[in-house]
């Protein structure tokens, strides 16, 4: 289940408006596959894990190019008879039981006749719950509540944006806490941020950052759509040639209040110390990128590179071991 | 092997002058035990993993109170015949092959007749290597080089302090990079630092920190010995009633040079931005504790609590998800 959780975290918030979910298939104690739901409209974690497990067991490469959920459901139901009768599915969230963008996973699991399904936590969404009861009713052994707290934490954004608003604060800094002096994060980190921008309903940014950094605030690194922007600023005047104003199909609000945030389901705030202070009572989660460099507090030019070696929680702190580069 | 690595990292640098090592025992694909070497003079990781595996298989609780390496070797050799013939030992570092403070692990493994030994990396210490060849020569299947880079990283401090000097910079900050304003880290983090102070040969600290914080710099939280201290300071005058000067059996140097550092095998520097800058060319590794709180840059009194949820590497950055408290 921990491996399912880790896999699901790789797509945290990218699954909006769906929850992040991870799943694994085991047969005779052997791990056949681990997969995560990656994006709304794409196959659920269970289906991707069953696809990978099916391929591992059969080497039937015809399944590999199939990416649509409905086609995967059909292919597995047609080809995977008797393959999973002694298999166990682990999944962080109760398999869905309603027809949404994809057919219900519970029906697929039942029709493949898995022996056991181990579920991290039940689905808090009244529309989607019922999968566990349905599977049990159909003779599949069902266990619920494995690493339950962690599985609930994983879907907290989903619970929040389903019932109102989820606010994520994105923050980038160097190893020694410096947030200024040009691009801080690596390409992969910036791609993750662009993928988030592609998903969110509103991007919030401070007026000073807009004036100083003159950002574009689009999702070009992942070919995504540019989000609507709220510039939080007392002063309403901005130079028209700041790139973010030149993006078509986007709305830009310039306001000295953050009230608008509550009207959106998924909001990302990007900023530094000033925005951290201004928004700390309204933020649900922080997403922090720490770059492997020591940057001088005054002279930003000479970054000293480091390499992160190992991170773990110690009590409530993070313990980070790194190597001087 | 990853689980062995994670276990070993829990005792990183606490094993001085020994390397950090993790080991696991598997039987028929089932994980029986994971253990790490914890402290010089104590049993090696392999012996602790075999002890735990022996207990799991036999429920013979007589082995549980045995903590001395020699007694564990003898007990296992006497009682564990035929128990491990189909077992595999995973270990991050080649099992030792010399009589040091404990009997050689290679002899124990051979006499217990394990089927296979999987080794992360060979021992770079000429005095200790030879274990893999010895085991192979005695008919045990030996595989070397699993997660080798990570297993080598794990023992980099050992390689450095064995061949000269290893310098660790300890750094504590809040989530948003603030290092000032009183105690930052949790009890468990501070206990880890005190355990390190108990092991190191020299503690280096800046003169300003001594004047402002008036520290004790001992290892009272773990009942350990207070290390010798080098105060790095241009000004040589300090108030005698600063607690660190009142600890018996310790030497305190006050110098405006860091040359003395090279004379010691294991040195820990504790400090903030100033010391980071002054020592960045001589530091081998950083150990950073990040506390789950946002602290205002000017008014230190109002910490905003957060909770760390998930951390992973993304490219060379760290990606940290946390929850607003």
XYZ file of C-alpha atoms in Angstrom:
650
model
C 0.000 0.000 0.000
C 2.921 2.319 0.693
C 4.135 1.709 -2.870
C 0.631 2.536 -4.173
C 0.676 5.742 -2.141
C 4.107 6.734 -3.458
C 2.990 6.141 -7.031
C -0.204 8.153 -6.538
C 1.725 11.095 -5.058
C 3.585 11.437 -8.371
C 0.345 12.770 -9.864
C -0.908 14.686 -6.834
C -3.311 17.460 -7.923
C -2.689 16.649 -11.596
C -5.775 14.398 -11.507
C -8.138 17.334 -10.823
C -11.109 17.106 -10.487
C -10.490 13.433 -9.688
C -8.643 12.170 -6.625
C -5.070 10.873 -6.750
C -5.221 7.060 -6.575
C -2.589 4.326 -6.648
C -3.088 0.582 -7.199
C -1.036 -2.610 -7.351
C -1.682 -6.214 -8.390
C -0.073 -9.138 -6.551
C -0.230 -12.822 -7.377
C 1.112 -15.460 -4.975
C 2.828 -12.740 -2.985
C 4.640 -11.431 -6.076
C 4.181 -7.822 -7.124
C 3.016 -7.727 -10.744
C 2.317 -4.023 -11.208
C 1.950 -0.620 -9.616
C 0.120 2.234 -11.297
C -1.576 5.543 -10.569
C -4.427 7.546 -12.008
C -2.680 10.259 -13.989
C -5.269 12.627 -15.386
C -9.054 13.055 -15.424
C -10.549 11.201 -18.380
C -7.702 8.686 -18.400
C -7.959 5.151 -16.994
C -8.259 4.741 -13.250
C -5.330 3.365 -11.254
C -6.935 -0.072 -10.909
C -7.315 -0.423 -14.680
C -3.732 0.626 -15.371
C -2.445 -1.793 -12.718
C -4.548 -4.627 -14.192
C -3.315 -3.752 -17.689
C 0.321 -3.941 -16.605
C -0.274 -7.157 -14.628
C -2.072 -8.713 -17.614
C 0.902 -7.930 -19.833
C 3.375 -9.288 -17.259
C 1.447 -12.566 -17.091
C 0.599 -13.050 -20.770
C 3.203 -11.048 -22.741
C 0.241 -10.173 -24.993
C 1.581 -6.914 -26.387
C -1.710 -6.104 -28.129
C -2.855 -4.471 -24.882
C 0.059 -2.046 -24.690
C -1.135 0.571 -27.199
C -4.624 0.689 -25.664
C -4.882 3.820 -23.552
C -8.614 4.595 -23.428
C -10.354 3.414 -20.279
C -13.396 1.929 -22.039
C -11.233 -0.033 -24.487
C -9.035 -1.318 -21.662
C -12.090 -2.467 -19.713
C -13.368 -4.313 -22.763
C -10.022 -5.854 -23.655
C -9.397 -7.117 -20.135
C -12.925 -8.515 -19.813
C -12.505 -10.386 -23.089
C -8.932 -11.639 -22.674
C -8.148 -11.949 -18.960
C -10.503 -14.749 -17.952
C -9.142 -16.946 -15.152
C -5.925 -14.947 -15.038
C -6.599 -13.085 -11.802
C -8.528 -15.654 -9.752
C -5.689 -15.927 -7.263
C -4.658 -12.292 -7.483
C -5.011 -9.463 -4.972
C -5.590 -5.838 -5.888
C -4.326 -3.121 -3.562
C -5.836 0.302 -4.083
C -5.567 3.471 -2.003
C -9.224 4.436 -2.577
C -12.375 2.334 -2.882
C -12.909 1.300 -6.529
C -15.575 3.459 -8.172
C -19.097 2.156 -8.668
C -20.640 4.653 -11.073
C -20.443 5.400 -14.773
C -18.495 8.632 -15.126
C -15.943 9.340 -17.827
C -14.919 5.669 -17.485
C -16.888 2.463 -16.746
C -16.988 1.509 -13.037
C -13.850 -0.268 -11.824
C -15.884 -2.391 -9.410
C -17.637 -4.128 -12.315
C -14.331 -4.862 -14.026
C -12.806 -6.287 -10.834
C -15.865 -8.420 -10.233
C -15.948 -9.723 -13.787
C -12.230 -10.613 -13.661
C -12.951 -12.496 -10.424
C -10.053 -11.305 -8.287
C -9.666 -13.167 -5.017
C -9.130 -10.178 -2.772
C -9.256 -6.396 -2.864
C -7.401 -4.388 -0.208
C -8.647 -0.816 0.062
C -6.882 2.053 1.824
C -9.960 4.141 2.506
C -13.592 4.284 1.390
C -14.665 6.871 -1.173
C -15.992 9.969 0.627
C -17.895 10.923 -2.521
C -21.480 9.722 -2.125
C -21.810 9.385 -5.888
C -18.839 7.008 -6.186
C -19.033 4.881 -3.019
C -20.581 1.414 -2.875
C -17.760 -0.404 -4.675
C -16.543 -2.261 -1.585
C -20.045 -3.464 -0.692
C -20.670 -4.531 -4.296
C -17.444 -6.559 -4.448
C -18.128 -8.217 -1.103
C -21.662 -9.027 -2.230
C -20.135 -10.770 -5.244
C -17.920 -13.045 -3.175
C -14.655 -11.113 -3.371
C -12.754 -10.805 -0.114
C -12.534 -7.102 0.746
C -10.337 -5.517 3.391
C -10.709 -1.787 4.153
C -8.497 0.542 6.184
C -4.861 -0.212 5.354
C -2.651 2.870 5.922
C -5.992 4.611 6.118
C -4.762 7.950 7.460
C -2.186 8.249 4.659
C -4.773 7.234 2.061
C -7.121 9.907 3.397
C -4.367 12.535 3.345
C -3.694 11.629 -0.280
C -7.220 12.638 -1.312
C -7.624 15.702 0.888
C -7.365 18.023 -2.157
C -10.156 16.018 -3.817
C -12.360 16.262 -0.729
C -11.745 20.015 -0.537
C -12.286 20.849 -4.202
C -15.343 18.601 -4.363
C -16.956 20.480 -1.480
C -15.812 24.009 -2.176
C -12.294 25.170 -2.726
C -8.750 23.814 -2.492
C -5.912 26.333 -2.316
C -2.344 25.238 -3.057
C 0.608 27.543 -2.405
C 3.583 26.864 -4.687
C 6.915 27.937 -3.267
C 10.447 27.512 -4.634
C 13.643 28.051 -2.730
C 17.270 27.033 -2.614
C 18.649 24.614 -0.041
C 19.454 27.530 2.281
C 16.060 29.207 2.012
C 16.749 31.843 -0.633
C 13.784 32.561 -2.923
C 15.251 35.362 -5.036
C 17.779 35.659 -7.849
C 16.220 34.119 -10.941
C 15.152 30.609 -11.848
C 15.510 28.292 -8.883
C 13.934 24.975 -9.822
C 14.944 22.242 -12.246
C 13.221 21.556 -15.556
C 11.205 18.639 -14.107
C 9.948 20.773 -11.223
C 8.949 23.553 -13.582
C 7.148 21.071 -15.831
C 5.167 19.884 -12.822
C 4.182 23.478 -12.073
C 3.169 24.022 -15.695
C 1.054 20.843 -15.588
C -0.652 22.237 -12.462
C -1.260 25.549 -14.245
C -2.906 23.572 -17.032
C -5.358 22.034 -14.517
C -6.196 24.837 -12.062
C -9.165 27.198 -12.229
C -7.271 30.269 -11.064
C -3.655 31.309 -10.566
C -2.967 33.940 -7.906
C 0.198 36.016 -7.951
C 1.429 39.146 -6.188
C 1.688 42.487 -7.963
C 5.371 42.931 -7.126
C 6.286 39.617 -8.684
C 4.447 40.619 -11.860
C 6.284 43.948 -12.000
C 9.738 42.521 -11.260
C 9.700 39.111 -12.966
C 7.398 40.061 -15.890
C 6.173 36.444 -16.107
C 4.203 34.638 -18.819
C 2.393 32.312 -16.372
C 1.353 29.836 -19.016
C 1.786 26.064 -19.326
C 4.062 26.028 -22.386
C 6.454 23.418 -20.938
C 3.681 20.817 -21.107
C 1.713 22.256 -24.033
C -1.173 23.079 -21.694
C -3.655 25.932 -21.435
C -2.780 29.176 -19.677
C -4.896 29.648 -16.542
C -6.896 32.699 -15.556
C -4.873 34.956 -13.289
C -5.671 37.050 -10.242
C -3.000 39.673 -9.585
C -3.206 40.604 -5.930
C -2.079 44.207 -5.784
C -2.943 47.487 -4.116
C -1.664 49.377 -7.174
C -3.778 48.605 -10.231
C -1.428 49.897 -12.928
C 0.738 47.412 -14.852
C 2.691 47.783 -18.050
C 0.658 46.237 -20.882
C 3.706 44.566 -22.379
C 4.239 42.234 -19.452
C 3.928 38.861 -21.241
C 1.121 37.416 -19.097
C -1.269 40.062 -20.502
C -0.529 38.948 -24.062
C -1.968 35.424 -23.771
C -5.268 34.940 -25.630
C -8.297 33.260 -24.038
C -7.317 34.080 -20.491
C -8.949 36.413 -17.990
C -6.743 38.565 -15.776
C -8.161 40.166 -12.637
C -6.260 42.888 -10.791
C -7.668 43.207 -7.283
C -6.612 44.265 -3.802
C -8.680 41.481 -2.221
C -8.417 37.709 -2.259
C -12.160 37.169 -1.957
C -12.395 35.839 -5.491
C -10.377 32.752 -4.512
C -13.345 31.172 -2.703
C -15.346 31.131 -5.969
C -12.976 28.624 -7.594
C -12.524 24.924 -6.884
C -8.788 24.587 -7.459
C -6.597 27.624 -6.946
C -2.814 27.833 -7.021
C -0.931 30.723 -5.470
C 2.634 31.278 -6.655
C 4.784 33.553 -4.575
C 7.459 34.227 -1.992
C 7.555 35.541 1.571
C 5.077 38.386 1.014
C 2.367 36.171 -0.457
C 3.085 33.477 2.171
C 2.253 36.016 4.867
C -0.756 37.478 3.070
C -2.403 34.139 2.360
C -1.391 31.921 5.280
C -4.898 31.694 6.705
C -6.485 30.590 3.412
C -3.915 28.083 2.117
C -4.775 24.383 2.399
C -1.516 22.844 1.202
C 1.964 23.985 0.289
C 3.992 22.551 -2.563
C 7.611 23.429 -2.073
C 10.464 22.825 -4.483
C 13.902 22.929 -2.921
C 16.757 23.320 -5.373
C 20.091 21.621 -4.677
C 22.116 24.785 -4.370
C 23.312 27.176 -1.723
C 22.672 30.720 -2.882
C 24.292 33.704 -1.199
C 21.767 36.003 0.466
C 23.175 39.123 -1.172
C 25.119 38.098 -4.242
C 22.854 35.745 -6.146
C 25.363 34.946 -8.837
C 27.454 32.261 -7.206
C 25.235 29.258 -6.499
C 27.097 26.475 -4.706
C 25.725 23.180 -5.964
C 24.770 20.362 -3.665
C 23.113 16.989 -4.178
C 20.228 15.646 -2.114
C 21.033 12.133 -0.907
C 18.331 11.058 1.513
C 15.237 12.526 3.095
C 12.998 11.194 5.810
C 10.624 12.416 8.475
C 12.003 12.491 11.992
C 9.168 13.179 14.403
C 7.412 16.096 12.665
C 10.575 17.531 11.077
C 12.150 16.720 7.747
C 15.714 15.407 7.889
C 17.638 16.042 4.690
C 21.107 14.643 4.009
C 22.979 16.208 1.125
C 26.370 16.255 -0.446
C 28.441 19.305 -1.197
C 28.880 19.416 -4.972
C 17.976 -3.414 -0.996
C 16.146 -0.096 -0.905
C 14.625 -1.094 2.438
C 18.121 -1.992 3.722
C 19.359 1.421 2.591
C 16.476 3.229 4.298
C 17.112 1.368 7.538
C 20.845 2.118 7.406
C 20.212 5.839 6.835
C 18.452 5.984 10.214
C 21.870 5.592 11.823
C 23.892 7.611 9.329
C 27.091 8.931 10.956
C 26.039 7.483 14.331
C 28.072 4.347 13.518
C 31.373 6.275 13.486
C 34.064 5.064 12.969
C 32.174 2.221 11.269
C 30.144 2.565 8.078
C 26.339 2.694 8.056
C 25.080 -0.718 6.892
C 21.639 -2.216 6.411
C 20.700 -5.878 5.957
C 17.617 -8.025 5.393
C 16.833 -11.749 5.434
C 14.348 -13.289 2.990
C 13.090 -16.845 2.831
C 10.988 -18.089 -0.093
C 10.490 -14.502 -1.217
C 9.141 -13.490 2.193
C 10.859 -10.710 4.114
C 11.812 -11.980 7.571
C 13.795 -9.037 8.932
C 15.466 -5.720 8.246
C 18.134 -4.283 10.502
C 20.957 -1.764 10.559
C 24.261 -1.391 12.307
C 23.563 1.171 15.002
C 26.772 1.965 16.823
C 30.428 0.928 16.783
C 30.993 -2.042 19.074
C 27.422 -3.237 18.599
C 26.423 -6.126 16.330
C 26.734 -5.642 12.593
C 23.598 -5.271 10.465
C 23.842 -8.859 9.166
C 23.885 -10.287 12.703
C 20.916 -8.207 13.828
C 18.956 -9.210 10.707
C 19.797 -12.896 11.295
C 18.802 -12.553 14.967
C 15.413 -11.122 14.066
C 14.889 -13.693 11.296
C 15.837 -16.522 13.679
C 13.257 -15.291 16.181
C 10.599 -14.929 13.468
C 11.183 -18.521 12.359
C 11.611 -20.227 15.751
C 9.829 -17.976 18.301
C 12.785 -18.879 20.545
C 12.677 -15.824 22.809
C 15.948 -16.772 24.519
C 17.768 -14.895 21.762
C 15.962 -11.605 22.349
C 17.915 -10.351 25.380
C 21.276 -11.126 23.731
C 22.767 -7.873 22.484
C 26.522 -8.527 22.372
C 27.861 -9.415 18.938
C 30.040 -12.316 20.098
C 27.206 -13.910 22.070
C 24.820 -13.513 19.132
C 27.330 -15.174 16.785
C 27.702 -18.095 19.198
C 23.982 -18.444 19.844
C 23.108 -18.448 16.153
C 25.865 -20.912 15.289
C 24.628 -23.272 17.987
C 20.873 -22.958 17.450
C 20.215 -21.998 13.829
C 21.403 -25.108 12.005
C 19.463 -25.833 8.810
C 17.236 -22.830 9.378
C 18.692 -20.573 6.700
C 19.623 -23.064 3.954
C 17.000 -21.600 1.650
C 17.390 -18.018 2.859
C 18.879 -14.994 1.132
C 20.723 -12.205 2.909
C 20.652 -8.710 1.431
C 23.295 -6.341 2.733
C 24.314 -2.886 1.546
C 28.025 -3.528 2.160
C 30.160 -6.637 1.753
C 30.110 -8.694 4.978
C 33.299 -8.184 6.978
C 36.063 -10.749 6.947
C 38.297 -9.721 9.824
C 38.211 -9.936 13.600
C 37.582 -6.420 14.880
C 35.355 -5.548 17.798
C 33.062 -8.346 16.576
C 33.734 -11.745 14.936
C 33.656 -11.691 11.115
C 30.159 -11.809 9.645
C 31.382 -13.843 6.662
C 32.214 -16.783 8.917
C 28.795 -16.660 10.564
C 27.014 -16.543 7.197
C 29.074 -19.435 5.904
C 28.505 -21.555 8.997
C 24.741 -20.929 8.847
C 24.864 -22.023 5.210
C 22.718 -19.353 3.585
C 21.829 -20.028 -0.024
C 22.538 -16.575 -1.390
C 24.051 -13.273 -0.345
C 23.201 -10.117 -2.289
C 25.685 -7.311 -1.705
C 25.188 -3.640 -2.576
C 28.845 -2.749 -2.871
C 32.218 -4.231 -1.943
C 34.039 -2.991 1.143
C 36.503 -0.247 0.138
C 38.460 -0.901 3.323
C 41.370 -3.212 2.447
C 41.357 -4.605 5.978
C 37.725 -5.680 5.807
C 37.266 -6.837 2.201
C 37.419 -10.477 1.083
C 34.060 -11.516 2.502
C 32.397 -11.942 -0.885
C 35.245 -14.087 -2.247
C 35.262 -16.193 0.920
C 31.512 -16.844 0.729
C 31.699 -17.708 -2.973
C 34.613 -20.040 -2.288
C 32.412 -21.819 0.266
C 29.615 -22.493 -2.185
C 27.307 -19.628 -1.340
C 25.792 -17.802 -4.297
C 27.005 -14.197 -4.182
C 25.678 -11.285 -6.208
C 27.438 -7.908 -6.004
C 26.349 -4.477 -7.245
C 22.653 -4.008 -6.459
C 21.764 -0.302 -6.112
C 25.522 0.075 -6.017
C 25.665 3.864 -6.395
C 23.257 4.356 -3.488
C 25.158 1.819 -1.371
C 28.382 3.693 -2.091
C 26.800 7.052 -1.227
C 25.665 5.544 2.065
C 29.260 4.878 3.144
C 30.865 8.040 1.785
C 31.340 9.415 5.340
C 33.101 6.171 6.286
C 35.397 6.366 3.253
C 36.224 9.994 4.059
C 36.849 9.592 7.789
C 38.849 6.414 7.210
C 41.181 8.236 4.831
C 41.380 11.639 6.468
C 38.522 13.833 7.472
C 34.744 13.994 7.075
C 33.053 17.333 7.703
C 29.301 17.484 8.310
C 27.454 20.808 8.425
C 24.328 20.705 10.614
C 21.711 23.269 9.696
C 18.221 23.854 11.090
C 15.539 26.003 9.548
C 11.810 26.480 9.367
C 9.757 25.494 6.340
C 10.194 29.002 4.898
C 13.945 29.176 5.412
C 14.151 31.097 8.684
C 17.055 30.044 10.935
C 16.637 32.539 13.777
C 14.276 33.016 16.710
C 14.989 30.250 19.200
C 14.623 26.489 19.099
C 13.588 25.322 15.645
C 13.773 21.533 15.625
C 11.712 18.847 17.307
C 12.888 16.742 20.236
C 13.750 13.770 17.993
C 15.850 15.949 15.688
C 17.693 17.453 18.626
C 18.334 13.991 20.053
C 19.884 12.970 16.738
C 22.163 16.018 16.894
C 23.126 15.193 20.477
C 23.923 11.597 19.448
C 26.162 13.017 16.711
C 27.866 15.291 19.248
C 28.533 12.201 21.346
C 30.354 10.569 18.397
C 32.285 13.392 16.718
C 35.899 14.366 17.328
C 35.341 18.100 17.082
C 32.396 20.498 17.052
C 32.862 23.795 15.195
C 30.687 26.796 15.926
C 30.789 30.504 15.094
C 31.703 33.134 17.682
C 28.500 35.113 17.168
C 26.348 32.082 17.883
C 28.257 31.488 21.104
C 27.787 35.111 22.186
C 24.094 35.308 21.274
C 22.783 31.806 22.053
C 25.117 31.035 25.013
C 24.913 27.301 24.223
C 25.940 24.260 26.273
C 26.871 22.141 23.223
C 26.810 18.862 25.089
C 24.976 15.567 24.432
C 22.702 15.595 27.483
C 19.595 14.515 25.554
C 21.201 11.116 24.901
C 23.409 10.942 28.008
C 26.512 11.220 25.812
C 29.876 12.913 26.164
C 30.340 16.587 25.344
C 32.650 17.017 22.326
C 35.678 19.257 22.064
C 34.746 22.608 20.547
C 36.407 24.966 18.113
C 34.935 28.464 18.298
C 35.648 30.166 14.991
C 35.951 33.836 15.836
C 38.034 36.873 15.017
C 37.397 38.258 18.516
C 38.927 36.004 21.171
C 37.093 37.332 24.223
C 34.078 35.417 25.545
C 32.234 35.657 28.831
C 33.416 32.783 31.072
C 29.897 32.050 32.236
C 28.690 30.901 28.837
C 27.648 27.315 29.683
C 29.817 25.532 27.102
C 32.936 26.652 29.023
C 31.681 25.014 32.197
C 31.712 21.412 30.928
C 34.487 19.273 32.432
C 36.766 17.070 30.322
C 36.333 19.081 27.141
C 38.825 21.186 25.245
C 37.684 24.501 23.784
C 39.749 26.209 21.104
C 39.092 29.816 20.115
C 40.686 30.478 16.733
C 40.272 32.711 13.698
C 41.235 29.869 11.359
C 39.591 26.590 10.429
C 42.894 24.800 9.802
C 42.433 22.610 12.853
C 39.478 20.858 11.213
C 41.729 18.806 8.931
C 43.396 17.195 11.957
C 40.212 15.417 13.011
C 38.439 12.451 11.410
C 34.816 13.385 12.073
C 33.951 17.051 12.461
C 30.507 18.613 12.774
C 29.900 22.291 12.118
C 26.742 23.791 13.588
C 25.681 27.157 12.287
C 23.583 29.420 10.128
C 24.157 31.549 7.041
C 27.479 33.028 8.173
C 29.105 29.669 8.869
C 27.565 28.213 5.689
C 29.408 30.863 3.692
C 32.660 30.590 5.644
C 32.915 26.809 5.378
C 31.297 25.961 2.053
C 34.532 24.827 0.419
C 35.442 22.398 3.230
C 32.072 20.785 3.964
C 31.513 17.221 2.717
C 27.858 16.752 3.641
C 25.008 18.825 4.982
C 22.447 17.555 7.473
C 19.449 19.812 7.414
C 16.459 19.705 9.736
C 13.394 21.484 8.422
C 10.776 22.254 11.040
C 7.082 22.154 10.097
C 6.386 25.809 10.727
C 6.293 29.073 8.860
C 8.137 31.696 10.868
C 7.800 35.389 10.097
C 11.060 36.947 8.956
C 10.840 39.830 11.430
C 8.500 38.860 14.227
C 9.638 35.414 15.334
C 6.875 34.924 17.863
C 4.051 33.712 15.680
C 5.024 30.402 14.114
C 2.362 29.081 11.744
C 2.354 25.303 12.038
C 2.316 23.036 9.037
C 2.578 19.282 8.578
C 4.853 17.554 6.090
C 2.879 15.026 4.054
C 5.104 13.687 1.322
C 8.611 14.253 0.015
C 10.332 12.948 -3.054
C 13.117 13.831 -5.433
C 12.054 15.318 -8.736
C 15.055 15.502 -11.025
C 17.680 17.004 -8.700
C 15.188 19.040 -6.640
C 13.260 18.038 -3.560
C 9.482 18.243 -3.847
C 7.756 18.693 -0.498
C 3.988 18.548 -0.042
C 2.689 19.899 3.241
C -0.531 20.790 4.939
C -1.360 24.094 6.569
C -1.914 23.396 10.289
